[in-house]
Each structure stands twice: as structure tokens, then as C-alpha cells.
Short mmCIF file of C-alpha atoms in Angstrom, two decimals:
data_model
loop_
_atom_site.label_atom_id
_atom_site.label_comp_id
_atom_site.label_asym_id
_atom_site.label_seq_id
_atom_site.Cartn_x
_atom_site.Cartn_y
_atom_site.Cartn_z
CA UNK A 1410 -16.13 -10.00 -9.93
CA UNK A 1411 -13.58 -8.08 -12.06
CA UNK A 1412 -14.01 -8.65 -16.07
CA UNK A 1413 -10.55 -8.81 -17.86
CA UNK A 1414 -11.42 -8.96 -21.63
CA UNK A 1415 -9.29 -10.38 -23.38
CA UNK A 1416 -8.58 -9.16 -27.15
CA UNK A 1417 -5.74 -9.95 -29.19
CA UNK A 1418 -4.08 -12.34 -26.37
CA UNK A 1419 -4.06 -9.06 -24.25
CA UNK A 1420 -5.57 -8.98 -21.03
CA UNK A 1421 -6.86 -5.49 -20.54
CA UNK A 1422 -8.94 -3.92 -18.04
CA UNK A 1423 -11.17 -0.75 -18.75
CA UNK A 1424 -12.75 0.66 -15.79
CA UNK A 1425 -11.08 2.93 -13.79
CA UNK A 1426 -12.71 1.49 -10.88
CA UNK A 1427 -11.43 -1.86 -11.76
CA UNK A 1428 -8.12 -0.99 -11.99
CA UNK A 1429 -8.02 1.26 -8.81
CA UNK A 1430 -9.45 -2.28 -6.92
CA UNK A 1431 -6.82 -4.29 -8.48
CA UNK A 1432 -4.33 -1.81 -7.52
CA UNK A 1433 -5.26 -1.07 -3.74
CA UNK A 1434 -6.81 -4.35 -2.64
CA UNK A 1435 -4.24 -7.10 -4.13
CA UNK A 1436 -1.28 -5.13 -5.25
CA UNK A 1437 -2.48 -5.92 -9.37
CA UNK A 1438 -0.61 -2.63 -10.95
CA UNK A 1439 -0.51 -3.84 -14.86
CA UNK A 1440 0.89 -1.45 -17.39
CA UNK A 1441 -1.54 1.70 -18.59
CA UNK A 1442 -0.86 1.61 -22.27
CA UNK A 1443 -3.70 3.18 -24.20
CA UNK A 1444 -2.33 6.60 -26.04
CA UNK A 1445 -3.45 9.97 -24.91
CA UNK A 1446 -5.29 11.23 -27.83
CA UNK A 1447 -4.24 15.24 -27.48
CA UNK A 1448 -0.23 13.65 -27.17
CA UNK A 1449 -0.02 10.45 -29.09
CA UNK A 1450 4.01 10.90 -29.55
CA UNK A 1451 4.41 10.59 -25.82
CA UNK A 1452 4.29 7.34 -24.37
CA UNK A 1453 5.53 7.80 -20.82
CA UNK A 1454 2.16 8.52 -18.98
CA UNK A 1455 -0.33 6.60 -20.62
CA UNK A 1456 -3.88 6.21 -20.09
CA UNK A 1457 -6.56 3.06 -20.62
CA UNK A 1458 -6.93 0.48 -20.47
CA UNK A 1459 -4.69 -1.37 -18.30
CA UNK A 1460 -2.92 -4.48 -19.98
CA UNK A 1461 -2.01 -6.79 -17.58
CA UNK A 1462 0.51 -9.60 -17.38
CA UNK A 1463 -0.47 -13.27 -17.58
CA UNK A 1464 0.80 -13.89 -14.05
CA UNK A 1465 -1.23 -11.21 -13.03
CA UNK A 1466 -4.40 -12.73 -14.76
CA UNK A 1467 -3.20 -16.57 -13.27
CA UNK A 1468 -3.43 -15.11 -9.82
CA UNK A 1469 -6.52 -12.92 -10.21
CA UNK A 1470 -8.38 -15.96 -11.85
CA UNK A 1471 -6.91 -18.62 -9.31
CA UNK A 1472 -8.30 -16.75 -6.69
CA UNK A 1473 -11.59 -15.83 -7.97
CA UNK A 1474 -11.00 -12.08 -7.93
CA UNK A 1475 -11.45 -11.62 -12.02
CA UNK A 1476 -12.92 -13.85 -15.03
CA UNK A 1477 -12.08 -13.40 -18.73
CA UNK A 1478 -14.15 -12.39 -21.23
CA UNK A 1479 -13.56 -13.11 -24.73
CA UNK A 1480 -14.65 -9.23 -26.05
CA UNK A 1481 -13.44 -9.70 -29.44
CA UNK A 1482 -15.97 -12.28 -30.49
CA UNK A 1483 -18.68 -10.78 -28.15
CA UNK A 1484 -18.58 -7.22 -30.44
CA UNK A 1485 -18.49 -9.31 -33.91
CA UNK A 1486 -21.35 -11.54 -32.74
CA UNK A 1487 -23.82 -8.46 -31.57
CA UNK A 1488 -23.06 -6.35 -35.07
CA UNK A 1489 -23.58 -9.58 -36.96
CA UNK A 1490 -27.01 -10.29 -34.83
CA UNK A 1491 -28.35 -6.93 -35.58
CA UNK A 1492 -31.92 -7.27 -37.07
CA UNK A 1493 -33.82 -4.35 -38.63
CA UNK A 1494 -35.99 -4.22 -35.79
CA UNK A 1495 -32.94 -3.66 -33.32
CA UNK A 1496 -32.52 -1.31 -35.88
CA UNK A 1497 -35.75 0.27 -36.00
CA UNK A 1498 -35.67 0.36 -31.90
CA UNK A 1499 -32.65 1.88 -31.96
CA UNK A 1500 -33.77 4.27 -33.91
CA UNK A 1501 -37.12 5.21 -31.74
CA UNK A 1502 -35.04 5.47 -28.83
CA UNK A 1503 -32.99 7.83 -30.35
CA UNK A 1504 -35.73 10.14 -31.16
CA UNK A 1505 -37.44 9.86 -28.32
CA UNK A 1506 -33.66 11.02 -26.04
CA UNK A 1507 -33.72 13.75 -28.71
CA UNK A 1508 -37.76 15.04 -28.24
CA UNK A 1509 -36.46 15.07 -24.53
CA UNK A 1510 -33.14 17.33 -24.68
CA UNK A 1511 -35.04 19.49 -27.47
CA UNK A 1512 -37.50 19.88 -24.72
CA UNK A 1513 -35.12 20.37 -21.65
CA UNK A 1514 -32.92 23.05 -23.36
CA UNK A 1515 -35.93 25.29 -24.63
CA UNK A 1516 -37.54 24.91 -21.54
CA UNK A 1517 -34.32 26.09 -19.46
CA UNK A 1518 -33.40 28.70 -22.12
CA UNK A 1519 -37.47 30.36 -21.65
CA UNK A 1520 -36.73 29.92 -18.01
CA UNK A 1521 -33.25 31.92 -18.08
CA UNK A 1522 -35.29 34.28 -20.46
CA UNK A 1523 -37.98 34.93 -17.99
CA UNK A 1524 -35.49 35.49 -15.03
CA UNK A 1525 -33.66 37.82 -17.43
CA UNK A 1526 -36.10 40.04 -18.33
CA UNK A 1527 -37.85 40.15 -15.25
CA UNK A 1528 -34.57 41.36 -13.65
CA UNK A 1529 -35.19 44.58 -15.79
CA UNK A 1530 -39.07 44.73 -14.87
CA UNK A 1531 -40.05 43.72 -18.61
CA UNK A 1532 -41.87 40.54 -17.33
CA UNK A 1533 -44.37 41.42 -19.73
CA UNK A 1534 -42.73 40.77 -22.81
CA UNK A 1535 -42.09 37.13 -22.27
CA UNK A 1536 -45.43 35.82 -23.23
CA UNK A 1537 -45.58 37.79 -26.41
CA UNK A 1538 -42.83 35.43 -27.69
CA UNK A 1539 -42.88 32.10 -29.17
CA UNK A 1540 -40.06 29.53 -29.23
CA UNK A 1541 -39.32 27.90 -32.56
CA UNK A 1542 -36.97 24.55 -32.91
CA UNK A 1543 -37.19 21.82 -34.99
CA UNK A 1544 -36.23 18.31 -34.93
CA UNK A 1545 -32.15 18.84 -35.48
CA UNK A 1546 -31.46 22.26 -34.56
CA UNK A 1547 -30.05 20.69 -31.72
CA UNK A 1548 -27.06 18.59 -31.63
CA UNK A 1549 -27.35 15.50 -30.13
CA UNK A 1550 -25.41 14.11 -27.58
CA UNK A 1551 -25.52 10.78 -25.76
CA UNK A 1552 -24.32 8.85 -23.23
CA UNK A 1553 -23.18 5.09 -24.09
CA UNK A 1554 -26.47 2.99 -23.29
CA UNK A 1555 -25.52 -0.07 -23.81
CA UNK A 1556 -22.44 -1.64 -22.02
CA UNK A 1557 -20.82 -4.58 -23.02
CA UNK A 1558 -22.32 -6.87 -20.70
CA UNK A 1559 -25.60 -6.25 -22.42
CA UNK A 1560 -24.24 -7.55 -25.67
CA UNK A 1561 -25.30 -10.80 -26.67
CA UNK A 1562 -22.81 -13.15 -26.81
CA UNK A 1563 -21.04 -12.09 -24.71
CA UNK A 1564 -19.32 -14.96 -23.03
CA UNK A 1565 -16.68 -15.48 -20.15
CA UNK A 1566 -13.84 -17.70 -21.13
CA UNK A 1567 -14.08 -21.11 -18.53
CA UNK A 1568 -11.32 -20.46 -15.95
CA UNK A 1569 -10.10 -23.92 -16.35
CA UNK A 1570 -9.13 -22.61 -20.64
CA UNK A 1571 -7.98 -19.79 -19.64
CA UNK A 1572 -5.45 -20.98 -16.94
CA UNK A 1573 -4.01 -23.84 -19.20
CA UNK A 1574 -3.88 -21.19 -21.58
CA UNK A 1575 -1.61 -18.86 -20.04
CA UNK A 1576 0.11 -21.38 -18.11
CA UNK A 1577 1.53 -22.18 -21.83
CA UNK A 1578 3.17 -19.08 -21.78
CA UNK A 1579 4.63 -18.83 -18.04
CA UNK A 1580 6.42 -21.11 -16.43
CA UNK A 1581 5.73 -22.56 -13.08
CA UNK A 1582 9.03 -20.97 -12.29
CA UNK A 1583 7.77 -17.90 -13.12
CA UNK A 1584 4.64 -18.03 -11.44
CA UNK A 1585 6.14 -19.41 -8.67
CA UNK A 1586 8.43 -15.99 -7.87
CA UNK A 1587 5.06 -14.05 -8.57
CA UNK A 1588 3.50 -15.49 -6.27
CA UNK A 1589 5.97 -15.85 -3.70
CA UNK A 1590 6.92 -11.84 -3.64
CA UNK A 1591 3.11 -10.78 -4.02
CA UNK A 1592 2.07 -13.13 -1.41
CA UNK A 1593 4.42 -11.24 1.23
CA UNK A 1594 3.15 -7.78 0.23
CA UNK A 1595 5.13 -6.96 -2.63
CA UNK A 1596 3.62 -4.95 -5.42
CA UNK A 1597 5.32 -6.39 -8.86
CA UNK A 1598 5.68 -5.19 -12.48
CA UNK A 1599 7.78 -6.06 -15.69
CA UNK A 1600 11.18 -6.83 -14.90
CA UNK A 1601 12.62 -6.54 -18.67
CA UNK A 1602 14.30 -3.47 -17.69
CA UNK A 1603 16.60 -4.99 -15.57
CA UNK A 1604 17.00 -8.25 -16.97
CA UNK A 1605 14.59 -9.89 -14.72
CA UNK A 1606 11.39 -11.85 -14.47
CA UNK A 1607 9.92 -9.06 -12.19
CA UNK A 1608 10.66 -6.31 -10.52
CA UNK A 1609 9.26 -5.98 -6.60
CA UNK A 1610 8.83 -3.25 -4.75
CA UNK A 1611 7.38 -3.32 -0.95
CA UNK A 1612 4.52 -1.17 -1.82
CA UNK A 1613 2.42 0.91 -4.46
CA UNK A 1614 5.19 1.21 -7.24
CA UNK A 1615 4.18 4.97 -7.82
CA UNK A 1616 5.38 5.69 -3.95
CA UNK A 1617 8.48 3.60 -3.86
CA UNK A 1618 11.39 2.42 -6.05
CA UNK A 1619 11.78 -1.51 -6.28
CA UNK A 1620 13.71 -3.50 -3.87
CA UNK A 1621 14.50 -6.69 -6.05
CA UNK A 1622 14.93 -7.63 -9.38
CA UNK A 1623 13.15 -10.75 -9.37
CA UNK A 1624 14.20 -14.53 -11.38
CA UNK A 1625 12.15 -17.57 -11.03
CA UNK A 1626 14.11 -20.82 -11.86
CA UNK A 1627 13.50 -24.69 -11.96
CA UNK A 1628 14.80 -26.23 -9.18
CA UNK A 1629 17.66 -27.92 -10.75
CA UNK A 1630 17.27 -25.33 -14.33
CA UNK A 1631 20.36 -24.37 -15.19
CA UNK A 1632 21.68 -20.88 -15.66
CA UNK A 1633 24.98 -19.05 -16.48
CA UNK A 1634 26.75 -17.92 -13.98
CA UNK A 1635 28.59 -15.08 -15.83
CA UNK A 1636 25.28 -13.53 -16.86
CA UNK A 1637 23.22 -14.36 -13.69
CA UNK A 1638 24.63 -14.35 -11.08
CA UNK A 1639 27.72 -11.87 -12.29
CA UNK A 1640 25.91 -10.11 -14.78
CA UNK A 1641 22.50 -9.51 -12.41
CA UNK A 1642 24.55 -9.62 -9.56
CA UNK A 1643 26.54 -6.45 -10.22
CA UNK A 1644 24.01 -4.62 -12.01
CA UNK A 1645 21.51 -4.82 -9.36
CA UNK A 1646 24.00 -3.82 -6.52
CA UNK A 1647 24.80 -0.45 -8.37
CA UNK A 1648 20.99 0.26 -8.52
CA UNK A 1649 20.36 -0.31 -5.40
CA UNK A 1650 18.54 -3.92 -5.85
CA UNK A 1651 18.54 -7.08 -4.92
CA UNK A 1652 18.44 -9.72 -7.46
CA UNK A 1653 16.24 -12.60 -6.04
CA UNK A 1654 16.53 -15.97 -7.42
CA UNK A 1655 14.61 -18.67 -6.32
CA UNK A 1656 12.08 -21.75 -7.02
CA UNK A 1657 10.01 -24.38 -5.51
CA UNK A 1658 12.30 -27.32 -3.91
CA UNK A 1659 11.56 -31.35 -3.75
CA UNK A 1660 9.83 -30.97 -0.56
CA UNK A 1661 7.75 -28.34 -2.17
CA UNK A 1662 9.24 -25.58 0.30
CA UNK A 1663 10.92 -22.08 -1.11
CA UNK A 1664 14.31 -21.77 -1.77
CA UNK A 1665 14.72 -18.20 -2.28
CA UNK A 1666 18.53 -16.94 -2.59
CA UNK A 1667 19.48 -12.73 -3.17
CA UNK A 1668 22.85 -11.99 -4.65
CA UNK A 1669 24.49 -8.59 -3.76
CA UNK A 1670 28.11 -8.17 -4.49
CA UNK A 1671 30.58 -8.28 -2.06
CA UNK A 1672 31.83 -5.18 -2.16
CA UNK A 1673 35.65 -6.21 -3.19
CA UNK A 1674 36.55 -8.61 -6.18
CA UNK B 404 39.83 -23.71 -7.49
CA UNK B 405 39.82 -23.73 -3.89
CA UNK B 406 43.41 -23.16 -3.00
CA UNK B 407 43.35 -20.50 -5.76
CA UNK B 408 40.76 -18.42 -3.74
CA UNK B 409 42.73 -19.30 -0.61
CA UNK B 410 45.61 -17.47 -2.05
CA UNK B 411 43.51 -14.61 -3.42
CA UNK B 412 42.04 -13.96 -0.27
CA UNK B 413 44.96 -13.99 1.89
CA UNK B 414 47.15 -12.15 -0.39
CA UNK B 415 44.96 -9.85 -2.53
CA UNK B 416 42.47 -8.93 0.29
CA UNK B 417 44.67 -9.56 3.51
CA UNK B 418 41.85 -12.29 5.30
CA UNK B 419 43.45 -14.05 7.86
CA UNK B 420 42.48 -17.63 9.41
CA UNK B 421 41.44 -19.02 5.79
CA UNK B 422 40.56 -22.70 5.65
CA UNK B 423 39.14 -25.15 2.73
CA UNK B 424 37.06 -27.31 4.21
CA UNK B 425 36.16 -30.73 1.90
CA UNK B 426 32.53 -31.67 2.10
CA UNK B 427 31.09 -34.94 -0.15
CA UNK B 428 29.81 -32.34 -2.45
CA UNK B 429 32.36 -29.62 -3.02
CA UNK B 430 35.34 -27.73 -1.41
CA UNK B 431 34.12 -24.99 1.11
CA UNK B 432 36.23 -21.92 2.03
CA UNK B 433 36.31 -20.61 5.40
CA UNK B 434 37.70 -17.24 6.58
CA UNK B 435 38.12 -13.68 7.87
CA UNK B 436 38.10 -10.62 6.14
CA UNK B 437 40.15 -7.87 7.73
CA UNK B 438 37.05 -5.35 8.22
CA UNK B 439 33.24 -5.62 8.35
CA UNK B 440 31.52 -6.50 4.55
CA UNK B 441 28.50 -5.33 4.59
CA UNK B 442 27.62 -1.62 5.99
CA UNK B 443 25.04 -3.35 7.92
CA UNK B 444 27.33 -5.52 9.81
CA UNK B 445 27.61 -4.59 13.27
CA UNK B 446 31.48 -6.60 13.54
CA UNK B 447 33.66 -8.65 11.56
CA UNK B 448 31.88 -11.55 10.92
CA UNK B 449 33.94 -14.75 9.43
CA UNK B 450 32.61 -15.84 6.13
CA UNK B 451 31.74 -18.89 3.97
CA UNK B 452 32.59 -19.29 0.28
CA UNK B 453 31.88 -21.52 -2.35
CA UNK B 454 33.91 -21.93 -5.21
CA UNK B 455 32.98 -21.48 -9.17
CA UNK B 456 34.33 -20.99 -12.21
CA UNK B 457 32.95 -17.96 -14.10
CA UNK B 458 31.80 -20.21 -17.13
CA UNK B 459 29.76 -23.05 -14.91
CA UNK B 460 26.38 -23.04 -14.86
CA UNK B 461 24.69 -23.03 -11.47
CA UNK B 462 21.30 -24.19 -10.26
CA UNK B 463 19.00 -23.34 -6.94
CA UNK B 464 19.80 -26.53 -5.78
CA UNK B 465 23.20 -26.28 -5.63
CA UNK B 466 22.77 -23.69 -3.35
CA UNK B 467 20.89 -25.32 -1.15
CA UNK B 468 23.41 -28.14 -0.83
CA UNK B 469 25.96 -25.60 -0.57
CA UNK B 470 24.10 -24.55 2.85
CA UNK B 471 23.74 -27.71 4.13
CA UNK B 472 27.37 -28.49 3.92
CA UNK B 473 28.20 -25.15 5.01
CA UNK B 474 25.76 -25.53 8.41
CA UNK B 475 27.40 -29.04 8.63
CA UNK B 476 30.74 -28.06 9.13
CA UNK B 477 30.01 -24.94 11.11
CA UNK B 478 27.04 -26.72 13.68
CA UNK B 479 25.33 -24.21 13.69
CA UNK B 480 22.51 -22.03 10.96
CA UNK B 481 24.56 -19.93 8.30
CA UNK B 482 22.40 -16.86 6.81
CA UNK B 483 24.87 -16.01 3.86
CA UNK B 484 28.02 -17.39 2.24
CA UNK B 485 30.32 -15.80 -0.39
CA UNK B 486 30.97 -16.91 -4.15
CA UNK B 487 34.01 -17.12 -5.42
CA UNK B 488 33.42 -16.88 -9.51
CA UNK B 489 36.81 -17.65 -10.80
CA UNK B 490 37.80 -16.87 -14.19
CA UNK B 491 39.83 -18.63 -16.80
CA UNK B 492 42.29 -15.55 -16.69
CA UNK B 493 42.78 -16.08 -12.82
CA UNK B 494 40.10 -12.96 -11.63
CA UNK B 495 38.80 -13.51 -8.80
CA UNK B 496 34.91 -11.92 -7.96
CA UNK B 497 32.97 -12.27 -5.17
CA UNK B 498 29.01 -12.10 -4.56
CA UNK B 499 27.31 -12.32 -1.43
CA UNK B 500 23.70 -14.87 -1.40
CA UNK B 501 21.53 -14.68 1.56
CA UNK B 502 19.13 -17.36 2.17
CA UNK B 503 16.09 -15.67 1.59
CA UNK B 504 14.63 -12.42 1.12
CA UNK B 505 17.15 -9.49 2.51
CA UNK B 506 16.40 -5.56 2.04
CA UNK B 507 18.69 -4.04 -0.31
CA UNK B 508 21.88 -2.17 1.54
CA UNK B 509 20.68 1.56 1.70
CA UNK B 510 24.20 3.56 0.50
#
């Protein structure tokens, strides 16, 4: 199962692998929006993690595809926990890794030595010689060792909290045109940019440009028509959209409407 | 409202055979435009429209009902209808909605 830790009410993913799952298998895109460290100004092509949207996270965790992990508290509790003898251990290990690469390079830089000098027929020479390195004439470089999911503490929010959680923030309306787009195929990000819930396109949203601009209403909510319907109506025919309105009737059926203008008027 | 839009089309945007049907719910507009709407249209298709006024509020629902009476009248399934948002300074738009999901016109 996918872990989405969540930090600061964000829902971000950090695995590349994760996110390329999301992406191919259910049509999960989320926003990229860590900075690139060489280009911070730039904020068009970002990198990780991958913050994703809280409908996103409602349908990953209704359908037991991700679970949230509260990451935040996890790190606090496992620097607080630290003993001197994690410490200490820590410490060990570290010399040991370093005994071991001290060993390695010397070991491979005799070797490329011997191959060296043997190339000019002075294979002689090479046992005269005697390798000298201390402790920290190397630099030391590791690999994490520990991931998070060795921390201690490190707990999974209950799916039950974490639903009535975000359902605080989206409506069922919402939802509702989430789910009824992504359940027919289409791939769906932020719609802010055109005044919508979502935006929908039929596929990977790096391959094609988006079909709808996307509103989930109440059944009987009330919205203006100038702005909606006029306003959304127009803008989206001039990009090439549709805007989709639609909700979840009495009979618990869809009634989905798009708007396009006419063409005259 | 209605005979207002009856006017505009048959005047302003030449439709011919323009009707207003009255349902229990609201005045329906029936007509003709004078060429095809939509680039996807393969012929002139007649046309539904409901009337509004550019400051209302709307809801799904009303669209629904608007359907209903719409299929009522014409016995038979209708796939899109026309709004008629009139303004307070006698403009006249109109907006296609299709029931359901439709692709976008490619132009």
C-alpha cells in the first residue's frame, strides 16, 4: 500500500515509484511542487514530492490503494527517543561503513596500481611500496540507512480520521464530480485556473489538453447564472472546453449537464 | 420572458416555426434556426429553450425538470436544449446544455 504522509495538512508523496503508480494505474497526477535546488526562481517544472489534493487522498484511501501517515510527529518522536546508546550504535556503525570504504578504495587504487605498472613491465616495483591512510583521509559518504518506516512512532492515521477529516474540507459535491469524471477514465487536476472545481482531461494530462472544466453542485445549491453558466459558459467555449456541471440527484442517479455556447447571442 | 425570446429569435436570428409551449413548471420555447448550430450537426435540427433572466440563480435540478417537460411535450428523448439568459437591458444570450458528458467541438 501507498504511504501519503501527511505534514502540515499537505498530503505529499515522496517516492518516485509511488507517484509513477498513482499516475499510470488510477489516473492520481497531484501537483510536483518541491523546488529544484540548482533553479529555485523557477517554478514551472518542479520536482518532489508530489502534493496531492484531498479528493485525490478520499479516493485513494476509500479504495484502499494509500494510508496516511502522520510524518510530522513520527520525526519529532524518534529525535526525542534518541538514547545515548542509539547514539553510541550509531556511532559504531559509522566506523565500521568507514573501516570498509577505507578498505575498498586502497584496495582498488593498489589494484589499478598493479595493472598500471605492470602494463610498463615494472611489476616489480609494486611490492616495494606501502600504502598509508588513516582513519579520515577519506571522505565519507553514505547512503540513507534508515527509512522512515523504521522510525519509531511512526504511526498511520486511522482511515476512518482521516476521511472525516478531509471530508471537512470537500464537499460531497465536490467529491461527487471527482469521482464521477475519474471513474470514466478521466485523469483530473486543479481547476482554479479556469474557474472550476477540476479540470478533466481523457488521459495522462502531460499527453493531452483537458476536455472539461469541471463544477460539482448540490442538487438543488444554488448558483449565479451570470457567472456560471455565462461567465464559465463562454470562457470555456473559447478554450476549447466544456464546462461540466453536475451532482448527485434524489434517486441517487447523476445528473451531469455541459454548457457550450451557442454560437450566436 | 418567453415572448421576448420569441421575438429575438425570429427577428434577430431569422428562426422560423417558433412556439412557447406552457408546462406546470415554466414556459418552454420551441423552434428552428435557419442553419445547422453546432459544426457537428449533420442537419438543421429544431431546438428547445428555456428561458432565464441573466440575474436568477439556477440549480441542477432545474435542469432536470426542464428535460422532463421538454421530453413531455416533444414524446420523445431530448439530448440538449438552449438557454435563453435574458438581461435587464433586453440582450439576449444563448448557451447550449447537453445532458451528460459531450466532447468539446474540435474548431
Amino acid at each position: 500500500m501507498i504511504q501519503i504522509k501527511r505534514i502540515n495538512d499537505k498530503y505529499l508523496v515522496f517516492k518516485v515509484e509511488d507517484i509513477r503508480f498513482l499516475r499510470q494505474e488510477h489516473l492520481i497526477g497531484g501537483t510536483l511542487i518541491g523546488t529544484l535546488p540548482q533553479i529555485p526562481q523557477q517554478n514551472v517544472f518542479c520536482g518532489l514530492p508530489l502534493q496531492l489534493f484531498k479528493e485525490e487522498v478520499i479516493f485513494l484511501m476509500k479504495n484502499g490503494i494509500a494510508e496516511v501517515v502522520d510524518d510530522s510527529a513520527s520525526h519529532v518522536t524518534a529525535l526525542t527517543s534518541q538514547t545515548p546508546e542509539d547514539i553510541e550504535n550509531y556511532e559504531k556503525q559509522r566506523h565500521t561503513a568507514q573501516q570498509l570504504q577505507i578498505k575498498e578504495y586502497t584496495e582498488g587504487m593498489l589494484e589499478r596500481r598493479r595493472q598500471a605498472l605492470e602494463k610498463k613491465g615494472m611489476s616489480g616495483k609494486i611490492d616495494k611500496e606501502v600504502v598509508v591512510a588513516t582513519d579520515n583521509a577519506i571522505s565519507y559518504v553514505t547512503d540513507a540507512t534508515t527509512t522512515n518506516e523504521t522510525l519509531e512512532g511512526y504511526n498511520m492515521f486511522s482511515k476512518e480520521n482521516v476521511l472525516s477529516d478531509l471530508l471537512e474540507h470537500v464537499t460531497s459535491a465536490q467529491y461527487y464530480i471527482f469521482n464521477f469524471l475519474h471513474s470514466r477514465g478521466y485523469f483530473l487536476s486543479p481547476g482554479l485556473r479556469f474557474g472550476g472545481n477540476f479540470l478533466a482531461y481523457p488521459g495522462d494530462s502531460v499527453r493531452y489538453h483537458s476536455h472539461y472544466i469541471a463544477i460539482g453542485k448540490e442538487y438543488e445549491e444554488k448558483f449565479p447564472i451570470k457567472s456560471v453558466i455565462v461567465g464559465g459558459g463562454r470562457l470555456g467555449t473559447n478554450v476549447k472546453k466544456c464546462l461540466v456541471l453536475g451532482g448527485e440527484n434524489d434517486e441517487g442517479g447523476d445528473s451531469v449537464y455541459c454548457i457550450e455556447w451557442s454560437g450566436f447571442g | 420572458m418567453a415572448e421576448q425570446i420569441r421575438t429575438n429569435l425570429v427577428h434577430q436570428h431569422l428562426w422560423s416555426d417558433v412556439v412557447i409551449h406552457q408546462t406546470k413548471l415554466t414556459d418552454l420555447v420551441h423552434g428552428t434556426p435557419p442553419r445547422t448550430l453546432h459544426p457537428d450537426d449533420a442537419e438543421i435540427r429544431s431546438e428547445w429553450l428555456v428561458p432565464a433572466r441573466s440575474n436568477d440563480d439556477w440549480t441542477i435540478k432545474q435542469w432536470d425538470e426542464c428535460f422532463r417537460e421538454a421530453e413531455g411535450v416533444a414524446g420523445k428523448d431530448v439530448d440538449r436544449m438552449l438557454m435563453a439568459i435574458v438581461d435587464n437591458d433586453s440582450t439576449i444570450v444563448y448557451y447550449f446544455v447537453y445532458k451528460g458528458l459531450v466532447k468539446p467541438r474540435k474548431n
